[in-house]
Amino acid sequence: MTKTNAGYFFEDYQVGQVFRHGPLRNVEEGERALYQALYPTRFAVAVSDPVAMALGLEGAPLDDMIVFHKVFGATVPDISLNAVANLGYADLRWLKRVPPGSALEAVTRVIGLKQNSNGKTGIVWVQTVGLDAQGDEVLTFVRWVMVRKRDVDAPAPETVVPDLPEAVPAADLHVPEGLDFTHWDKVGVRAPHRWGDYAVGEVIDHVDGVTLSEAEHMMATRLWQNTAKVHYDVTSRPDGRRLIYGGHIISMARALSFNGLEGAEFMAAINAGAHANPAFSGDTLRAWSEVLEKAETDVPGVGALRLRLVATKGGEAGALKGEDGKYLPDVLLDLDYWALMPI
Amino acid sequence: MTKTNAGYFFEDYQVGQVFRHGPLRNVEEGERALYQALYPTRFAVAVSDPVAMALGLEGAPLDDMIVFHKVFGATVPDISLNAVANLGYADLRWLKRVPPGSALEAVTRVIGLKQNSNGKTGIVWVQTVGLDAQGDEVLTFVRWVMVRKRDVDAPAPETVVPDLPEAVPAADLHVPEGLDFTHWDKVGVRAPHRWGDYAVGEVIDHVDGVTLSEAEHMMATRLWQNTAKVHYDVTSRPDGRRLIYGGHIISMARALSFNGLEGAEFMAAINAGAHANPAFSGDTLRAWSEVLEKAETDVPGVGALRLRLVATKGGEAGALKGEDGKYLPDVLLDLDYWALMPI
Amino acid sequence: MTKTNAGYFFEDYQVGQVFRHGPLRNVEEGERALYQALYPTRFAVAVSDPVAMALGLEGAPLDDMIVFHKVFGATVPDISLNAVANLGYADLRWLKRVPPGSALEAVTRVIGLKQNSNGKTGIVWVQTVGLDAQGDEVLTFVRWVMVRKRDVDAPAPETVVPDLPEAVPAADLHVPEGLDFTHWDKVGVRAPHRWGDYAVGEVIDHVDGVTLSEAEHMMATRLWQNTAKVHYDVTSRPDGRRLIYGGHIISMARALSFNGLEGAEFMAAINAGAHANPAFSGDTLRAWSEVLEKAETDVPGVGALRLRLVATKGGEAGALKGEDGKYLPDVLLDLDYWALMPI
């Protein structure tokens, strides 16, 4: 009898099933430094105690994406080890900022199932919650993945498709506790644009490019404890190439977006996300953003921008889909998220 | 007169000679994060204060292999800079767990010498002890290396071959102070198997593979201050390839062994180890384990498994040596160690 | 209207102009671990609280080069984003040692301008000061860069060439506060040579080589927030190669210089520096030093060595320039600096 985890197959999931993915694990200053070494991020709050404190926080929290990666990574052995594809995200909200030295864990509930018509795979919808050592929720999100069946003859489950919001309503965005942008102009962040300077429909070309390398994406993916074989093992794909973890592309694109969105210090929610095409070492990644919506929050001075963040390996800023409605071949990521910035 | 350290040659060593290899050096949270980025380890105690505390420890100690690497690395400039080969390990025992923020140093005594029949090289046996800033021993081990002579005409020393245990007796294993597995089931580690579930002779295929890359093994090796040229300098070997530090392979294989040995949280001793074949960037490393022996320890609830941990770049789990008694060409590491896990 | 920072062009600078480059940013233990993983440094004070405290400091400060990189990196978006070349450094002095957990920022004043005769570029001289959260100066330096004009028809500014010292006078070197080498022999650093053992004119071959890799130099450069495109983006240069950040070469050479300069624990000043030729992934870097000058400091027992540190990708130690007075093609770096060591 094998003692290794073969992962779950489609017929192993039931609606209502709950996974506690593993123990609490520390996230520390070392992760913060690695994050800066791996991604060209220059947002200030996540790396500066003086800036964070001048804005009403207790100290610099970890970058929002570190929290996402840690919670997401913890779910991989149970949710996506046998996934054919990570199909989408919805209703992702950051609920509490996480200081270095915290410990995090993740719990997931299966909320939907639908066998595909080919009978070989099915779609699993899950809701994951990240928790800290105090038991407080720090992050919540829904994702759905296509998972192989172990036995194609296993009966199809009753189809349950969850009702998901197209986007997180601005009223549901959580503003970090204590956040106050009153002293924003004095903290030294060179952010020439405020919330009021952005217009719906505006496209921002973030200009800079980063050529991806194997060692970097593997180190990142390992740091988040994402164990999916395709990221590490050249023998796991017919083409002998290591597929770059989609979250690595999100972090890279978000980091590049600093150039043009310097004041968008916090991510508050992810409304939707698609990894449009696979990314590989050697690709040169660029990013552009489109302003989709603007909203005020319930905290004075804190505005919300709903942004489309697109990562590409070529092509013009603003080019997303072809006439056939499909993503252009150079588009790697199409992410719809809410950022918070000073009004 | 040159001011650089040319390292020691065979005729420079005498039995009884003692090396204090360098000053105390800090090991911190940064090393912990890098360790997770470099190796796909998921053992919980070494990265979770809440888990460690629930098991009776004061907080998460550094991974046992970080301590090994730091102590081993410190010895390289004196012991193995001119080594032709690292021939073996014996009687390695972890004696005290090391929290981040500690400082470590290493002291080595020469315990054996034997010139080879070719007159050009000799074998040096050394015992190394790692110490913390309190002067407590944290690790001890014996290793032996083949070292070049500077002058082939230098007279051969008297042959002294130390008497080494074939394996550390279970009674000599050091259980981390305070360790109590009573609450193991509640800490959230998903370890489906306990000590009682493993049988002597059982072979566990750890399934996952990792393709090795240059930047990663160099960063790891540098972090441990291992200065041997062959790991960094393509001009130092006729084939123009960088030899991967053997300890990198040990850490990679130990990390992969989580899948099937989830409860084997602590390494207690290394009985023997052989780097069977060299590893290079591009090799895809896999691992399998064989249960060699089972023992209880003097701490109730803490069991010991003696394991053979084998790293390969191909081949079946369980395949180790050919009919000629030599390691198969795909075998990279054959490590015999004791792990501690809940009974 | 574009919202991205296109950087400054030559005609945008005026003598007397001041840039506050960004907010205070933390530098932590994570950076220290990454520094050790990226460079083969073995100097003790920067990684050992016990050694630092035995030498009169409060604890291990960050490596001097970490401080340089952090301050330098902060200036790139304003000073050298459109730079054709980083022409030189002068009068760089470390003024205060920086413990991990500090926050640093940088402020730069333009001190000179000279349009080149081709009318397309100009030289900008700047003085940069690094400050900590207490407002104390930790580092100061002058550098000059060649910057493109946006509009070749823009009028030339009045030429102002600052008066720069050829070298920092020994009397101006800042000895770290509290530094006392009285107990140097007891801290365990294996430094066989003291200040008195070095002679002016002596050349030290540091022997070891390191083959450079893409992932490493990009991680390092990103960690210092240096955003210049040429380091990350293969499409930004006609040859499709990523140019390695010059500071990466300085750190690599300084680390290699440990072998022969073990006691040169502190960098006190950089008098001049030239990146003689570009470095690329795959180059095998070596280093040699020449003793240019010796001086005592105002602190008893603390000596200063003025050293030429040369990084090469081949060639003999001591070989620097050809008969034409130009740097040999294998020379990458020619750095003139002051180090402090026990007398």
PDB file of C-alpha atoms in Angstrom, chain C residues 191-300:
ATOM      1  CA  ALA C 191      42.531  36.218   9.960  1.00  0.00           C
ATOM      2  CA  PRO C 192      46.204  35.370   9.690  1.00  0.00           C
ATOM      3  CA  HIS C 193      47.190  38.892   8.635  1.00  0.00           C
ATOM      4  CA  ARG C 194      46.894  42.226  10.339  1.00  0.00           C
ATOM      5  CA  TRP C 195      47.350  45.755   9.050  1.00  0.00           C
ATOM      6  CA  GLY C 196      51.063  45.602   9.716  1.00  0.00           C
ATOM      7  CA  ASP C 197      51.453  42.605   7.428  1.00  0.00           C
ATOM      8  CA  TYR C 198      50.358  44.444   4.291  1.00  0.00           C
ATOM      9  CA  ALA C 199      52.796  46.523   2.245  1.00  0.00           C
ATOM     10  CA  VAL C 200      52.023  49.287  -0.221  1.00  0.00           C
ATOM     11  CA  GLY C 201      52.318  47.904  -3.742  1.00  0.00           C
ATOM     12  CA  GLU C 202      51.520  44.355  -2.692  1.00  0.00           C
ATOM     13  CA  VAL C 203      49.154  42.489  -4.992  1.00  0.00           C
ATOM     14  CA  ILE C 204      46.875  39.796  -3.558  1.00  0.00           C
ATOM     15  CA  ASP C 205      45.311  37.215  -5.848  1.00  0.00           C
ATOM     16  CA  HIS C 206      42.026  36.157  -4.255  1.00  0.00           C
ATOM     17  CA  VAL C 207      42.165  32.912  -6.216  1.00  0.00           C
ATOM     18  CA  ASP C 208      38.514  31.792  -6.135  1.00  0.00           C
ATOM     19  CA  GLY C 209      36.115  32.131  -9.053  1.00  0.00           C
ATOM     20  CA  VAL C 210      32.348  32.407  -9.333  1.00  0.00           C
ATOM     21  CA  THR C 211      30.437  31.794 -12.540  1.00  0.00           C
ATOM     22  CA  LEU C 212      27.624  34.339 -12.726  1.00  0.00           C
ATOM     23  CA  SER C 213      24.007  33.313 -13.327  1.00  0.00           C
ATOM     24  CA  GLU C 214      20.926  35.235 -14.478  1.00  0.00           C
ATOM     25  CA  ALA C 215      18.585  34.435 -11.616  1.00  0.00           C
ATOM     26  CA  GLU C 216      21.109  35.517  -9.011  1.00  0.00           C
ATOM     27  CA  HIS C 217      21.960  38.915 -10.401  1.00  0.00           C
ATOM     28  CA  MET C 218      18.307  39.708 -11.071  1.00  0.00           C
ATOM     29  CA  MET C 219      17.293  38.749  -7.528  1.00  0.00           C
ATOM     30  CA  ALA C 220      20.084  40.863  -6.093  1.00  0.00           C
ATOM     31  CA  THR C 221      19.343  43.864  -8.254  1.00  0.00           C
ATOM     32  CA  ARG C 222      15.637  43.663  -7.513  1.00  0.00           C
ATOM     33  CA  LEU C 223      16.285  43.387  -3.791  1.00  0.00           C
ATOM     34  CA  TRP C 224      18.033  46.769  -3.955  1.00  0.00           C
ATOM     35  CA  GLN C 225      15.079  48.198  -5.922  1.00  0.00           C
ATOM     36  CA  ASN C 226      17.350  49.069  -8.805  1.00  0.00           C
ATOM     37  CA  THR C 227      14.872  49.329 -11.664  1.00  0.00           C
ATOM     38  CA  ALA C 228      17.116  49.929 -14.654  1.00  0.00           C
ATOM     39  CA  LYS C 229      15.626  47.923 -17.519  1.00  0.00           C
ATOM     40  CA  VAL C 230      18.888  46.583 -18.896  1.00  0.00           C
ATOM     41  CA  HIS C 231      19.264  44.266 -15.904  1.00  0.00           C
ATOM     42  CA  TYR C 232      15.951  42.429 -16.321  1.00  0.00           C
ATOM     43  CA  ASP C 233      14.695  42.681 -19.851  1.00  0.00           C
ATOM     44  CA  VAL C 234      16.396  40.825 -22.701  1.00  0.00           C
ATOM     45  CA  THR C 235      14.530  42.998 -25.183  1.00  0.00           C
ATOM     46  CA  SER C 236      16.106  46.192 -23.860  1.00  0.00           C
ATOM     47  CA  ARG C 237      19.507  45.650 -25.471  1.00  0.00           C
ATOM     48  CA  PRO C 238      20.274  44.848 -29.106  1.00  0.00           C
ATOM     49  CA  ASP C 239      22.317  41.795 -28.107  1.00  0.00           C
ATOM     50  CA  GLY C 240      19.427  40.285 -26.121  1.00  0.00           C
ATOM     51  CA  ARG C 241      21.569  39.933 -23.014  1.00  0.00           C
ATOM     52  CA  ARG C 242      20.870  41.174 -19.522  1.00  0.00           C
ATOM     53  CA  LEU C 243      23.586  43.525 -18.333  1.00  0.00           C
ATOM     54  CA  ILE C 244      24.628  42.703 -14.764  1.00  0.00           C
ATOM     55  CA  TYR C 245      24.265  45.599 -12.318  1.00  0.00           C
ATOM     56  CA  GLY C 246      27.705  46.984 -11.524  1.00  0.00           C
ATOM     57  CA  GLY C 247      27.038  46.852  -7.798  1.00  0.00           C
ATOM     58  CA  HIS C 248      26.563  43.099  -8.074  1.00  0.00           C
ATOM     59  CA  ILE C 249      30.124  42.870  -9.335  1.00  0.00           C
ATOM     60  CA  ILE C 250      31.394  45.061  -6.484  1.00  0.00           C
ATOM     61  CA  SER C 251      29.727  42.804  -3.909  1.00  0.00           C
ATOM     62  CA  MET C 252      30.971  39.652  -5.572  1.00  0.00           C
ATOM     63  CA  ALA C 253      34.549  40.946  -5.732  1.00  0.00           C
ATOM     64  CA  ARG C 254      34.483  42.257  -2.185  1.00  0.00           C
ATOM     65  CA  ALA C 255      33.213  38.836  -1.003  1.00  0.00           C
ATOM     66  CA  LEU C 256      35.967  36.990  -2.867  1.00  0.00           C
ATOM     67  CA  SER C 257      38.549  39.346  -1.347  1.00  0.00           C
ATOM     68  CA  PHE C 258      37.966  37.730   2.043  1.00  0.00           C
ATOM     69  CA  ASN C 259      40.508  35.155   0.958  1.00  0.00           C
ATOM     70  CA  GLY C 260      43.630  37.209   1.643  1.00  0.00           C
ATOM     71  CA  LEU C 261      41.987  40.151   3.408  1.00  0.00           C
ATOM     72  CA  GLU C 262      40.194  38.276   6.204  1.00  0.00           C
ATOM     73  CA  GLY C 263      40.705  41.077   8.695  1.00  0.00           C
ATOM     74  CA  ALA C 264      39.395  43.882   6.473  1.00  0.00           C
ATOM     75  CA  GLU C 265      36.031  43.740   8.211  1.00  0.00           C
ATOM     76  CA  PHE C 266      34.726  47.196   7.356  1.00  0.00           C
ATOM     77  CA  MET C 267      34.571  49.297   4.237  1.00  0.00           C
ATOM     78  CA  ALA C 268      35.070  52.907   5.285  1.00  0.00           C
ATOM     79  CA  ALA C 269      35.113  54.770   1.986  1.00  0.00           C
ATOM     80  CA  ILE C 270      35.140  54.383  -1.785  1.00  0.00           C
ATOM     81  CA  ASN C 271      37.510  56.797  -3.438  1.00  0.00           C
ATOM     82  CA  ALA C 272      36.785  55.970  -7.052  1.00  0.00           C
ATOM     83  CA  GLY C 273      35.277  53.219  -9.117  1.00  0.00           C
ATOM     84  CA  ALA C 274      34.973  52.265 -12.743  1.00  0.00           C
ATOM     85  CA  HIS C 275      32.926  49.506 -14.323  1.00  0.00           C
ATOM     86  CA  ALA C 276      35.569  48.848 -16.941  1.00  0.00           C
ATOM     87  CA  ASN C 277      33.615  46.339 -19.023  1.00  0.00           C
ATOM     88  CA  PRO C 278      30.106  44.890 -18.856  1.00  0.00           C
ATOM     89  CA  ALA C 279      29.511  41.552 -17.132  1.00  0.00           C
ATOM     90  CA  PHE C 280      27.053  38.894 -18.245  1.00  0.00           C
ATOM     91  CA  SER C 281      25.684  35.594 -17.038  1.00  0.00           C
ATOM     92  CA  GLY C 282      28.204  32.854 -17.727  1.00  0.00           C
ATOM     93  CA  ASP C 283      31.244  34.997 -17.017  1.00  0.00           C
ATOM     94  CA  THR C 284      33.500  33.535 -14.328  1.00  0.00           C
ATOM     95  CA  LEU C 285      34.460  36.332 -12.006  1.00  0.00           C
ATOM     96  CA  ARG C 286      37.765  36.486 -10.102  1.00  0.00           C
ATOM     97  CA  ALA C 287      39.313  39.257  -8.048  1.00  0.00           C
ATOM     98  CA  TRP C 288      42.629  40.675  -6.985  1.00  0.00           C
ATOM     99  CA  SER C 289      43.613  43.549  -4.724  1.00  0.00           C
ATOM    100  CA  GLU C 290      46.533  45.952  -4.635  1.00  0.00           C
ATOM    101  CA  VAL C 291      47.537  47.844  -1.512  1.00  0.00           C
ATOM    102  CA  LEU C 292      47.642  51.524  -2.504  1.00  0.00           C
ATOM    103  CA  GLU C 293      48.179  53.266   0.815  1.00  0.00           C
ATOM    104  CA  LYS C 294      48.235  52.647   4.541  1.00  0.00           C
ATOM    105  CA  ALA C 295      47.103  54.963   7.319  1.00  0.00           C
ATOM    106  CA  GLU C 296      46.259  54.897  10.972  1.00  0.00           C
ATOM    107  CA  THR C 297      42.903  56.213  12.097  1.00  0.00           C
ATOM    108  CA  ASP C 298      42.067  58.330  15.107  1.00  0.00           C
ATOM    109  CA  VAL C 299      40.975  55.180  16.943  1.00  0.00           C
ATOM    110  CA  PRO C 300      43.835  53.233  18.520  1.00  0.00           C
TER     111      PRO C 300
END
